[in-house]
Amino acid sequence: MLTLPVLFAVMTHELFGADWVPGWLLNHWLQLALITPVMFYTGRPIHSTGWLALRHRGADMNSLITLGTSAAYGYSLLVTLAPGLLPSEVRKVYFRGGRGDPHPDPVGPVAGGPCRGRYR
């Protein structure tokens, strides 16, 4: 539920050029406040197994999600906290990167299991 306002505002504004989206929904600080609990509380199971897989030099879907959402969140955090460190043309936040990616995928392990043995 916390990600819906960010997803709606950013996607309608960027994809459809909707100028009617309220400016406060595009505020970086509001997006940071809404996405942070999703990133660290809801995404904790994904991130803990993702970092563990990377620590053991393995890669799975959890590690890919962890790398992608952490990179997007970290860059957006830098743009929000210290925008002067970056040129103005690259000061774009990507908090929507954490919008729904850290969620359990019940189909992936089931569908991917038979394929793993076949292609090793």
N, CA, C and O atoms as a printed pandas DataFrame, in Angstrom:
     atom_number atom_name residue_name chain_id  residue_number  x_coord  y_coord  z_coord
0              1         N          MET        A               1    0.809   -1.187    0.000
1              2        CA          MET        A               1    0.000    0.000    0.000
2              3         C          MET        A               1    0.858    1.258    0.000
3              4         O          MET        A               1    0.445    2.276   -0.555
4              5         N          LEU        A               2    2.039    1.214    0.607
5              6        CA          LEU        A               2    2.895    2.390    0.638
6              7         C          LEU        A               2    3.463    2.720   -0.736
7              8         O          LEU        A               2    3.781    3.874   -1.020
8              9         N          THR        A               3    3.588    1.724   -1.572
9             10        CA          THR        A               3    4.202    1.960   -2.877
10            11         C          THR        A               3    3.214    2.446   -3.929
11            12         O          THR        A               3    3.629    3.004   -4.945
12            13         N          LEU        A               4    1.943    2.253   -3.716
13            14        CA          LEU        A               4    0.952    2.646   -4.720
14            15         C          LEU        A               4    0.978    4.135   -5.069
15            16         O          LEU        A               4    0.935    4.466   -6.254
16            17         N          PRO        A               5    1.046    5.049   -4.095
17            18        CA          PRO        A               5    1.113    6.461   -4.481
18            19         C          PRO        A               5    2.344    6.798   -5.317
19            20         O          PRO        A               5    2.260    7.573   -6.270
20            21         N          VAL        A               6    3.489    6.213   -4.958
21            22        CA          VAL        A               6    4.719    6.473   -5.709
22            23         C          VAL        A               6    4.603    5.891   -7.107
23            24         O          VAL        A               6    4.921    6.561   -8.090
24            25         N          LEU        A               7    4.155    4.667   -7.201
25            26        CA          LEU        A               7    3.997    4.018   -8.499
26            27         C          LEU        A               7    3.048    4.807   -9.388
27            28         O          LEU        A               7    3.360    5.081  -10.547
28            29         N          PHE        A               8    1.892    5.173   -8.849
29            30        CA          PHE        A               8    0.897    5.910   -9.618
30            31         C          PHE        A               8    1.440    7.265  -10.081
31            32         O          PHE        A               8    1.353    7.601  -11.262
32            33         N          ALA        A               9    1.997    8.035   -9.150
33            34        CA          ALA        A               9    2.452    9.389   -9.473
34            35         C          ALA        A               9    3.583    9.384  -10.487
35            36         O          ALA        A               9    3.543   10.117  -11.475
36            37         N          VAL        A              10    4.584    8.564  -10.241
37            38        CA          VAL        A              10    5.756    8.575  -11.112
38            39         C          VAL        A              10    5.430    8.014  -12.491
39            40         O          VAL        A              10    5.844    8.579  -13.503
40            41         N          MET        A              11    4.707    6.928  -12.537
41            42        CA          MET        A              11    4.398    6.323  -13.838
42            43         C          MET        A              11    3.465    7.193  -14.676
43            44         O          MET        A              11    3.680    7.341  -15.879
44            45         N          THR        A              12    2.444    7.765  -14.067
45            46        CA          THR        A              12    1.547    8.617  -14.865
46            47         C          THR        A              12    2.243    9.895  -15.298
47            48         O          THR        A              12    1.986   10.407  -16.388
48            49         N          HIS        A              13    3.118   10.412  -14.454
49            50        CA          HIS        A              13    3.828   11.641  -14.800
50            51         C          HIS        A              13    4.873   11.399  -15.886
51            52         O          HIS        A              13    4.979   12.187  -16.826
52            53         N          GLU        A              14    5.642   10.323  -15.770
53            54        CA          GLU        A              14    6.721   10.072  -16.719
54            55         C          GLU        A              14    6.250    9.403  -18.010
55            56         O          GLU        A              14    6.662    9.799  -19.100
56            57         N          LEU        A              15    5.402    8.405  -17.893
57            58        CA          LEU        A              15    4.984    7.671  -19.092
58            59         C          LEU        A              15    3.950    8.413  -19.920
59            60         O          LEU        A              15    3.993    8.390  -21.150
60            61         N          PHE        A              16    3.034    9.062  -19.251
61            62        CA          PHE        A              16    1.934    9.705  -19.971
62            63         C          PHE        A              16    2.027   11.220  -19.970
63            64         O          PHE        A              16    1.172   11.888  -20.552
64            65         N          GLY        A              17    3.043   11.773  -19.331
65            66        CA          GLY        A              17    3.198   13.219  -19.281
66            67         C          GLY        A              17    2.067   13.918  -18.563
67            68         O          GLY        A              17    1.717   15.049  -18.900
68            69         N          ALA        A              18    1.504   13.266  -17.595
69            70        CA          ALA        A              18    0.353   13.815  -16.868
70            71         C          ALA        A              18    0.812   14.954  -15.967
71            72         O          ALA        A              18    1.459   14.733  -14.944
72            73         N          ASP        A              19    0.468   16.172  -16.364
73            74        CA          ASP        A              19    0.833   17.342  -15.566
74            75         C          ASP        A              19   -0.122   17.568  -14.405
75            76         O          ASP        A              19    0.126   18.425  -13.557
76            77         N          TRP        A              20   -1.207   16.813  -14.356
77            78        CA          TRP        A              20   -2.191   16.971  -13.288
78            79         C          TRP        A              20   -1.806   16.227  -12.012
79            80         O          TRP        A              20   -2.497   16.341  -11.000
80            81         N          VAL        A              21   -0.702   15.462  -12.050
81            82        CA          VAL        A              21   -0.246   14.761  -10.845
82            83         C          VAL        A              21    0.227   15.806   -9.833
83            84         O          VAL        A              21    1.058   16.648  -10.173
84            85         N          PRO        A              22   -0.280   15.773   -8.606
85            86        CA          PRO        A              22    0.136   16.766   -7.597
86            87         C          PRO        A              22    1.641   16.712   -7.349
87            88         O          PRO        A              22    2.236   15.637   -7.275
88            89         N          GLY        A              23    2.232   17.872   -7.223
89            90        CA          GLY        A              23    3.673   17.974   -7.012
90            91         C          GLY        A              23    4.143   17.304   -5.738
91            92         O          GLY        A              23    5.266   16.803   -5.678
92            93         N          TRP        A              24    3.296   17.287   -4.716
93            94        CA          TRP        A              24    3.714   16.676   -3.457
94            95         C          TRP        A              24    3.884   15.167   -3.593
95            96         O          TRP        A              24    4.629   14.566   -2.819
96            97         N          LEU        A              25    3.206   14.533   -4.566
97            98        CA          LEU        A              25    3.403   13.097   -4.799
98            99         C          LEU        A              25    4.732   12.814   -5.491
99           100         O          LEU        A              25    5.245   11.697   -5.427
100          101         N          LEU        A              26    5.289   13.827   -6.152
101          102        CA          LEU        A              26    6.577   13.667   -6.824
102          103         C          LEU        A              26    7.742   14.130   -5.953
103          104         O          LEU        A              26    8.892   14.099   -6.391
104          105         N          ASN        A              27    7.457   14.555   -4.734
105          106        CA          ASN        A              27    8.475   15.017   -3.809
106          107         C          ASN        A              27    9.404   13.855   -3.428
107          108         O          ASN        A              27    8.945   12.784   -3.031
108          109         N          HIS        A              28   10.698   14.082   -3.553
109          110        CA          HIS        A              28   11.678   13.018   -3.270
110          111         C          HIS        A              28   11.635   12.577   -1.814
111          112         O          HIS        A              28   11.816   11.396   -1.517
112          113         N          TRP        A              29   11.397   13.516   -0.906
113          114        CA          TRP        A              29   11.369   13.172    0.515
114          115         C          TRP        A              29   10.165   12.300    0.852
115          116         O          TRP        A              29   10.271   11.371    1.653
116          117         N          LEU        A              30    9.021   12.601    0.241
117          118        CA          LEU        A              30    7.840   11.761    0.457
118          119         C          LEU        A              30    8.066   10.365   -0.105
119          120         O          LEU        A              30    7.717    9.372    0.534
120          121         N          GLN        A              31    8.642   10.287   -1.286
121          122        CA          GLN        A              31    8.921    8.986   -1.888
122          123         C          GLN        A              31    9.905    8.193   -1.034
123          124         O          GLN        A              31    9.753    6.983   -0.865
124          125         N          LEU        A              32   10.906    8.871   -0.499
125          126        CA          LEU        A              32   11.863    8.212    0.401
126          127         C          LEU        A              32   11.154    7.661    1.635
127          128         O          LEU        A              32   11.414    6.533    2.055
128          129         N          ALA        A              33   10.263    8.458    2.212
129          130        CA          ALA        A              33    9.537    8.030    3.416
130          131         C          ALA        A              33    8.614    6.845    3.134
131          132         O          ALA        A              33    8.442    5.979    3.993
132          133         N          LEU        A              34    8.024    6.798    1.953
133          134        CA          LEU        A              34    7.102    5.708    1.633
134          135         C          LEU        A              34    7.828    4.426    1.217
135          136         O          LEU        A              34    7.369    3.328    1.527
136          137         N          ILE        A              35    8.936    4.557    0.531
137          138        CA          ILE        A              35    9.631    3.386   -0.010
138          139         C          ILE        A              35   10.572    2.738    1.011
139          140         O          ILE        A              35   10.799    1.530    0.946
140          141         N          THR        A              36   11.118    3.503    1.938
141          142        CA          THR        A              36   12.086    2.947    2.899
142          143         C          THR        A              36   11.530    1.765    3.699
143          144         O          THR        A              36   12.226    0.756    3.812
144          145         N          PRO        A              37   10.317    1.830    4.261
145          146        CA          PRO        A              37    9.814    0.647    4.976
146          147         C          PRO        A              37    9.632   -0.565    4.060
147          148         O          PRO        A              37    9.835   -1.703    4.484
148          149         N          VAL        A              38    9.254   -0.322    2.824
149          150        CA          VAL        A              38    9.086   -1.429    1.874
150          151         C          VAL        A              38   10.440   -2.060    1.582
151          152         O          VAL        A              38   10.570   -3.283    1.531
152          153         N          MET        A              39   11.435   -1.220    1.394
153          154        CA          MET        A              39   12.774   -1.708    1.065
154          155         C          MET        A              39   13.370   -2.540    2.199
155          156         O          MET        A              39   13.938   -3.606    1.960
156          157         N          PHE        A              40   13.240   -2.054    3.426
157          158        CA          PHE        A              40   13.948   -2.701    4.527
158          159         C          PHE        A              40   13.104   -3.633    5.384
159          160         O          PHE        A              40   13.656   -4.532    6.019
160          161         N          TYR        A              41   11.814   -3.459    5.427
161          162        CA          TYR        A              41   10.980   -4.350    6.231
162          163         C          TYR        A              41   10.372   -5.447    5.360
163          164         O          TYR        A              41   10.557   -6.636    5.616
164          165         N          THR        A              42    9.655   -5.033    4.345
165          166        CA          THR        A              42    9.017   -6.015    3.469
166          167         C          THR        A              42   10.055   -6.780    2.658
167          168         O          THR        A              42    9.908   -7.981    2.427
168          169         N          GLY        A              43   11.096   -6.088    2.231
169          170        CA          GLY        A              43   12.114   -6.729    1.400
170          171         C          GLY        A              43   13.196   -7.456    2.169
171          172         O          GLY        A              43   14.100   -8.033    1.565
172          173         N          ARG        A              44   13.123   -7.441    3.486
173          174        CA          ARG        A              44   14.182   -8.059    4.293
174          175         C          ARG        A              44   14.436   -9.536    3.968
175          176         O          ARG        A              44   15.597   -9.921    3.834
176          177         N          PRO        A              45   13.412  -10.374    3.838
177          178        CA          PRO        A              45   13.702  -11.781    3.513
178          179         C          PRO        A              45   14.425  -11.949    2.170
179          180         O          PRO        A              45   15.333  -12.770    2.042
180          181         N          ILE        A              46   14.018  -11.174    1.191
181          182        CA          ILE        A              46   14.656  -11.250   -0.130
182          183         C          ILE        A              46   16.096  -10.772   -0.032
183          184         O          ILE        A              46   17.009  -11.418   -0.546
184          185         N          HIS        A              47   16.297   -9.626    0.637
185          186        CA          HIS        A              47   17.635   -9.052    0.708
186          187         C          HIS        A              47   18.583   -9.900    1.548
187          188         O          HIS        A              47   19.764  -10.013    1.218
188          189         N          SER        A              48   18.093  -10.486    2.612
189          190        CA          SER        A              48   18.997  -11.296    3.439
190          191         C          SER        A              48   19.480  -12.527    2.674
191          192         O          SER        A              48   20.655  -12.883    2.758
192          193         N          THR        A              49   18.588  -13.176    1.934
193          194        CA          THR        A              49   19.040  -14.329    1.138
194          195         C          THR        A              49   19.827  -13.883   -0.092
195          196         O          THR        A              49   20.719  -14.594   -0.554
196          197         N          GLY        A              50   19.497  -12.709   -0.618
197          198        CA          GLY        A              50   20.239  -12.191   -1.774
198          199         C          GLY        A              50   21.675  -11.861   -1.427
199          200         O          GLY        A              50   22.592  -12.229   -2.161
200          201         N          TRP        A              51   21.884  -11.162   -0.304
201          202        CA          TRP        A              51   23.255  -10.838    0.115
202          203         C          TRP        A              51   24.013  -12.097    0.514
203          204         O          TRP        A              51   25.218  -12.199    0.283
204          205         N          LEU        A              52   23.313  -13.055    1.110
205          206        CA          LEU        A              52   23.959  -14.312    1.477
206          207         C          LEU        A              52   24.443  -15.057    0.234
207          208         O          LEU        A              52   25.555  -15.586    0.218
208          209         N          ALA        A              53   23.618  -15.098   -0.796
209          210        CA          ALA        A              53   24.023  -15.759   -2.041
210          211         C          ALA        A              53   25.222  -15.053   -2.660
211          212         O          ALA        A              53   26.142  -15.708   -3.149
212          213         N          LEU        A              54   25.220  -13.728   -2.641
213          214        CA          LEU        A              54   26.357  -12.989   -3.208
214          215         C          LEU        A              54   27.619  -13.179   -2.372
215          216         O          LEU        A              54   28.722  -13.244   -2.915
216          217         N          ARG        A              55   27.459  -13.268   -1.062
217          218        CA          ARG        A              55   28.612  -13.492   -0.193
218          219         C          ARG        A              55   29.263  -14.841   -0.484
219          220         O          ARG        A              55   30.477  -14.995   -0.348
220          221         N          HIS        A              56   28.454  -15.809   -0.883
221          222        CA          HIS        A              56   28.977  -17.137   -1.203
222          223         C          HIS        A              56   29.248  -17.306   -2.699
223          224         O          HIS        A              56   29.366  -18.420   -3.209
224          225         N          ARG        A              57   29.342  -16.176   -3.376
225          226        CA          ARG        A              57   29.651  -16.139   -4.813
226          227         C          ARG        A              57   28.667  -16.936   -5.655
227          228         O          ARG        A              57   29.044  -17.627   -6.603
228          229         N          GLY        A              58   27.425  -16.824   -5.292
229          230        CA          GLY        A              58   26.362  -17.453   -6.060
230          231         C          GLY        A              58   25.399  -16.373   -6.522
231          232         O          GLY        A              58   25.355  -15.278   -5.962
232          233         N          ALA        A              59   24.656  -16.688   -7.518
233          234        CA          ALA        A              59   23.667  -15.731   -8.007
234          235         C          ALA        A              59   22.340  -16.457   -8.199
235          236         O          ALA        A              59   22.273  -17.532   -8.795
236          237         N          ASP        A              60   21.315  -15.849   -7.688
237          238        CA          ASP        A              60   19.963  -16.348   -7.907
238          239         C          ASP        A              60   19.056  -15.137   -8.068
239          240         O          ASP        A              60   19.530  -14.001   -8.086
240          241         N          MET        A              61   17.790  -15.369   -8.182
241          242        CA          MET        A              61   16.872  -14.256   -8.401
242          243         C          MET        A              61   16.866  -13.290   -7.221
243          244         O          MET        A              61   16.715  -12.083   -7.411
244          245         N          ASN        A              62   17.027  -13.805   -6.014
245          246        CA          ASN        A              62   17.071  -12.928   -4.844
246          247         C          ASN        A              62   18.269  -11.986   -4.894
247          248         O          ASN        A              62   18.151  -10.812   -4.543
248          249         N          SER        A              63   19.418  -12.491   -5.326
249          250        CA          SER        A              63   20.598  -11.628   -5.410
250          251         C          SER        A              63   20.444  -10.591   -6.512
251          252         O          SER        A              63   20.921   -9.466   -6.362
252          253         N          LEU        A              64   19.794  -10.936   -7.609
253          254        CA          LEU        A              64   19.555   -9.962   -8.675
254          255         C          LEU        A              64   18.596   -8.871   -8.215
255          256         O          LEU        A              64   18.812   -7.691   -8.493
256          257         N          ILE        A              65   17.549   -9.262   -7.520
257          258        CA          ILE        A              65   16.603   -8.282   -6.980
258          259         C          ILE        A              65   17.304   -7.395   -5.964
259          260         O          ILE        A              65   17.102   -6.181   -5.955
260          261         N          THR        A              66   18.119   -7.988   -5.114
261          262        CA          THR        A              66   18.845   -7.227   -4.103
262          263         C          THR        A              66   19.778   -6.213   -4.738
263          264         O          THR        A              66   19.803   -5.053   -4.327
264          265         N          LEU        A              67   20.542   -6.630   -5.732
265          266        CA          LEU        A              67   21.460   -5.700   -6.387
266          267         C          LEU        A              67   20.720   -4.566   -7.079
267          268         O          LEU        A              67   21.103   -3.403   -6.951
268          269         N          GLY        A              68   19.678   -4.893   -7.799
269          270        CA          GLY        A              68   18.936   -3.877   -8.541
270          271         C          GLY        A              68   18.230   -2.879   -7.646
271          272         O          GLY        A              68   18.340   -1.670   -7.850
272          273         N          THR        A              69   17.505   -3.380   -6.653
273          274        CA          THR        A              69   16.769   -2.471   -5.780
274          275         C          THR        A              69   17.709   -1.688   -4.870
275          276         O          THR        A              69   17.432   -0.530   -4.558
276          277         N          SER        A              70   18.815   -2.295   -4.438
277          278        CA          SER        A              70   19.778   -1.579   -3.599
278          279         C          SER        A              70   20.480   -0.478   -4.382
279          280         O          SER        A              70   20.704    0.613   -3.856
280          281         N          ALA        A              71   20.826   -0.755   -5.624
281          282        CA          ALA        A              71   21.460    0.270   -6.455
282          283         C          ALA        A              71   20.505    1.433   -6.704
283          284         O          ALA        A              71   20.897    2.594   -6.589
284          285         N          ALA        A              72   19.265    1.130   -7.042
285          286        CA          ALA        A              72   18.275    2.184   -7.297
286          287         C          ALA        A              72   17.993    2.982   -6.020
287          288         O          ALA        A              72   17.916    4.209   -6.063
288          289         N          TYR        A              73   17.842    2.300   -4.901
289          290        CA          TYR        A              73   17.562    2.971   -3.639
290          291         C          TYR        A              73   18.765    3.819   -3.210
291          292         O          TYR        A              73   18.598    4.969   -2.804
292          293         N          GLY        A              74   19.959    3.263   -3.297
293          294        CA          GLY        A              74   21.168    3.995   -2.902
294          295         C          GLY        A              74   21.397    5.241   -3.742
295          296         O          GLY        A              74   21.739    6.296   -3.208
296          297         N          TYR        A              75   21.211    5.129   -5.053
297          298        CA          TYR        A              75   21.372    6.280   -5.935
298          299         C          TYR        A              75   20.313    7.335   -5.637
299          300         O          TYR        A              75   20.619    8.526   -5.580
300          301         N          SER        A              76   19.078    6.905   -5.447
301          302        CA          SER        A              76   18.003    7.842   -5.142
302          303         C          SER        A              76   18.222    8.509   -3.788
303          304         O          SER        A              76   17.899    9.684   -3.613
304          305         N          LEU        A              77   18.759    7.777   -2.848
305          306        CA          LEU        A              77   19.068    8.341   -1.540
306          307         C          LEU        A              77   20.139    9.420   -1.668
307          308         O          LEU        A              77   20.037   10.473   -1.039
308          309         N          LEU        A              78   21.155    9.165   -2.470
309          310        CA          LEU        A              78   22.208   10.152   -2.719
310          311         C          LEU        A              78   21.636   11.407   -3.376
311          312         O          LEU        A              78   21.969   12.525   -2.983
312          313         N          VAL        A              79   20.783   11.218   -4.369
313          314        CA          VAL        A              79   20.163   12.367   -5.052
314          315         C          VAL        A              79   19.290   13.161   -4.087
315          316         O          VAL        A              79   19.247   14.389   -4.167
316          317         N          THR        A              80   18.601   12.489   -3.185
317          318        CA          THR        A              80   17.715   13.177   -2.244
318          319         C          THR        A              80   18.494   13.890   -1.150
319          320         O          THR        A              80   18.182   15.035   -0.824
320          321         N          LEU        A              81   19.500   13.241   -0.578
321          322        CA          LEU        A              81   20.230   13.815    0.549
322          323         C          LEU        A              81   21.291   14.826    0.133
323          324         O          LEU        A              81   21.510   15.815    0.834
324          325         N          ALA        A              82   21.947   14.593   -0.991
325          326        CA          ALA        A              82   23.048   15.470   -1.424
326          327         C          ALA        A              82   22.973   15.714   -2.926
327          328         O          ALA        A              82   23.839   15.245   -3.665
328          329         N          PRO        A              83   21.967   16.432   -3.389
329          330        CA          PRO        A              83   21.812   16.626   -4.831
330          331         C          PRO        A              83   22.953   17.421   -5.468
331          332         O          PRO        A              83   23.201   17.291   -6.666
332          333         N          GLY        A              84   23.638   18.231   -4.688
333          334        CA          GLY        A              84   24.736   19.029   -5.224
334          335         C          GLY        A              84   25.946   18.219   -5.648
335          336         O          GLY        A              84   26.816   18.734   -6.351
336          337         N          LEU        A              85   26.019   16.967   -5.238
337          338        CA          LEU        A              85   27.157   16.125   -5.616
338          339         C          LEU        A              85   27.088   15.639   -7.063
339          340         O          LEU        A              85   28.086   15.183   -7.621
340          341         N          LEU        A              86   25.919   15.740   -7.657
341          342        CA          LEU        A              86   25.714   15.229   -9.013
342          343         C          LEU        A              86   25.292   16.361   -9.947
343          344         O          LEU        A              86   24.662   17.323   -9.510
344          345         N          PRO        A              87   25.637   16.250  -11.229
345          346        CA          PRO        A              87   25.172   17.257  -12.188
346          347         C          PRO        A              87   23.642   17.272  -12.254
347          348         O          PRO        A              87   22.992   16.254  -12.016
348          349         N          SER        A              88   23.088   18.419  -12.574
349          350        CA          SER        A              88   21.627   18.574  -12.549
350          351         C          SER        A              88   20.918   17.650  -13.537
351          352         O          SER        A              88   19.780   17.255  -13.287
352          353         N          GLU        A              89   21.549   17.299  -14.634
353          354        CA          GLU        A              89   20.872   16.451  -15.629
354          355         C          GLU        A              89   20.760   14.982  -15.201
355          356         O          GLU        A              89   20.039   14.220  -15.845
356          357         N          VAL        A              90   21.442   14.571  -14.150
357          358        CA          VAL        A              90   21.339   13.178  -13.696
358          359         C          VAL        A              90   20.708   13.059  -12.309
359          360         O          VAL        A              90   20.816   12.011  -11.671
360          361         N          ARG        A              91   20.065   14.098  -11.846
361          362        CA          ARG        A              91   19.423   14.082  -10.525
362          363         C          ARG        A              91   18.000   13.570  -10.629
363          364         O          ARG        A              91   17.042   14.323  -10.460
364          365         N          LYS        A              92   17.874   12.307  -10.904
365          366        CA          LYS        A              92   16.563   11.678  -11.030
366          367         C          LYS        A              92   16.488   10.550  -10.011
367          368         O          LYS        A              92   17.412    9.744   -9.904
368          369         N          VAL        A              93   15.409   10.492   -9.273
369          370        CA          VAL        A              93   15.284    9.433   -8.265
370          371         C          VAL        A              93   14.626    8.208   -8.873
371          372         O          VAL        A              93   13.827    8.306   -9.805
372          373         N          TYR        A              94   14.978    7.059   -8.329
373          374        CA          TYR        A              94   14.441    5.775   -8.784
374          375         C          TYR        A              94   13.875    4.994   -7.623
375          376         O          TYR        A              94   14.086    3.785   -7.527
376          377         N          PHE        A              95   13.155    5.670   -6.734
377          378        CA          PHE        A              95   12.568    4.971   -5.596
378          379         C          PHE        A              95   11.552    3.943   -6.046
379          380         O          PHE        A              95   11.281    2.980   -5.328
380          381         N          ARG        A              96   10.990    4.134   -7.218
381          382        CA          ARG        A              96   10.012    3.153   -7.690
382          383         C          ARG        A              96   10.680    1.820   -8.006
383          384         O          ARG        A              96    9.985    0.831   -8.236
384          385         N          GLY        A              97   11.998    1.770   -8.022
385          386        CA          GLY        A              97   12.713    0.512   -8.181
386          387         C          GLY        A              97   12.408   -0.461   -7.091
387          388         O          GLY        A              97   12.477   -1.670   -7.312
388          389         N          GLY        A              98   12.072    0.017   -5.920
389          390        CA          GLY        A              98   11.687   -0.826   -4.801
390          391         C          GLY        A              98   10.210   -0.974   -4.647
391          392         O          GLY        A              98    9.746   -1.455   -3.613
392          393         N          ARG        A              99    9.443   -0.577   -5.646
393          394        CA          ARG        A              99    7.994   -0.479   -5.529
394          395         C          ARG        A              99    7.313   -1.799   -5.262
395          396         O          ARG        A              99    6.317   -1.816   -4.539
396          397         N          GLY        A             100    7.773   -2.875   -5.785
397          398        CA          GLY        A             100    7.102   -4.143   -5.569
398          399         C          GLY        A             100    8.041   -5.289   -5.867
399          400         O          GLY        A             100    7.656   -6.457   -5.815
400          401         N          ASP        A             101    9.282   -4.942   -6.181
401          402        CA          ASP        A             101   10.232   -5.985   -6.520
402          403         C          ASP        A             101   10.557   -6.892   -5.335
403          404         O          ASP        A             101   10.639   -8.107   -5.519
404          405         N          PRO        A             102   10.745   -6.360   -4.133
405          406        CA          PRO        A             102   11.049   -7.270   -3.040
406          407         C          PRO        A             102    9.797   -7.975   -2.525
407          408         O          PRO        A             102    9.262   -7.631   -1.471
408          409         N          HIS        A             103    9.356   -8.938   -3.267
409          410        CA          HIS        A             103    8.218   -9.739   -2.823
410          411         C          HIS        A             103    8.501  -11.196   -3.146
411          412         O          HIS        A             103    9.219  -11.490   -4.102
412          413         N          PRO        A             104    7.957  -12.090   -2.379
413          414        CA          PRO        A             104    8.197  -13.505   -2.652
414          415         C          PRO        A             104    7.539  -13.934   -3.957
415          416         O          PRO        A             104    6.414  -13.536   -4.260
416          417         N          ASP        A             105    8.242  -14.737   -4.713
417          418        CA          ASP        A             105    7.724  -15.239   -5.980
418          419         C          ASP        A             105    7.495  -16.735   -5.823
419          420         O          ASP        A             105    8.448  -17.510   -5.904
420          421         N          PRO        A             106    6.244  -17.165   -5.598
421          422        CA          PRO        A             106    5.997  -18.579   -5.355
422          423         C          PRO        A             106    6.143  -19.439   -6.603
423          424         O          PRO        A             106    6.316  -20.652   -6.485
424          425         N          VAL        A             107    6.080  -18.852   -7.789
425          426        CA          VAL        A             107    6.140  -19.639   -9.012
426          427         C          VAL        A             107    7.579  -19.886   -9.448
427          428         O          VAL        A             107    7.879  -20.937  -10.015
428          429         N          GLY        A             108    8.471  -18.934   -9.191
429          430        CA          GLY        A             108    9.851  -19.024   -9.667
430          431         C          GLY        A             108   10.576  -20.304   -9.285
431          432         O          GLY        A             108   11.095  -20.993  -10.163
432          433         N          PRO        A             109   10.629  -20.648   -7.989
433          434        CA          PRO        A             109   11.340  -21.865   -7.619
434          435         C          PRO        A             109   10.713  -23.132   -8.206
435          436         O          PRO        A             109   11.425  -24.080   -8.537
436          437         N          VAL        A             110    9.407  -23.150   -8.332
437          438        CA          VAL        A             110    8.733  -24.330   -8.872
438          439         C          VAL        A             110    8.997  -24.452  -10.367
439          440         O          VAL        A             110    9.325  -25.531  -10.860
440          441         N          ALA        A             111    8.852  -23.347  -11.083
441          442        CA          ALA        A             111    9.060  -23.374  -12.532
442          443         C          ALA        A             111   10.529  -23.500  -12.889
443          444         O          ALA        A             111   10.876  -24.125  -13.891
444          445         N          GLY        A             112   11.403  -22.904  -12.066
445          446        CA          GLY        A             112   12.826  -22.928  -12.377
446          447         C          GLY        A             112   13.513  -24.225  -12.014
447          448         O          GLY        A             112   14.568  -24.543  -12.563
448          449         N          GLY        A             113   12.934  -24.977  -11.101
449          450        CA          GLY        A             113   13.560  -26.226  -10.654
450          451         C          GLY        A             113   13.834  -27.213  -11.771
451          452         O          GLY        A             113   14.975  -27.655  -11.900
452          453         N          PRO        A             114   12.854  -27.589  -12.590
453          454        CA          PRO        A             114   13.104  -28.546  -13.651
454          455         C          PRO        A             114   14.104  -28.025  -14.699
455          456         O          PRO        A             114   14.848  -28.807  -15.290
456          457         N          CYS        A             115   14.117  -26.727  -14.920
457          458        CA          CYS        A             115   15.025  -26.167  -15.919
458          459         C          CYS        A             115   16.470  -26.206  -15.454
459          460         O          CYS        A             115   17.374  -26.385  -16.271
460          461         N          ARG        A             116   16.707  -26.041  -14.157
461          462        CA          ARG        A             116   18.076  -26.023  -13.658
462          463         C          ARG        A             116   18.803  -27.330  -13.943
463          464         O          ARG        A             116   19.962  -27.313  -14.359
464          465         N          GLY        A             117   18.152  -28.438  -13.730
465          466        CA          GLY        A             117   18.789  -29.729  -13.980
466          467         C          GLY        A             117   19.029  -29.982  -15.445
467          468         O          GLY        A             117   19.968  -30.691  -15.808
468          469         N          ARG        A             118   18.211  -29.425  -16.278
469          470        CA          ARG        A             118   18.296  -29.646  -17.709
470          471         C          ARG        A             118   19.440  -28.869  -18.356
471          472         O          ARG        A             118   20.019  -29.335  -19.337
472          473         N          TYR        A             119   19.769  -27.715  -17.833
473          474        CA          TYR        A             119   20.727  -26.841  -18.495
474          475         C          TYR        A             119   22.054  -26.721  -17.779
475          476         O          TYR        A             119   22.823  -25.810  -18.085
476          477         N          ARG        A             120   22.349  -27.576  -16.866
477          478        CA          ARG        A             120   23.649  -27.517  -16.174
478          479         C          ARG        A             120   24.692  -28.264  -16.925
479          480         O          ARG        A             120   25.843  -28.321  -16.492
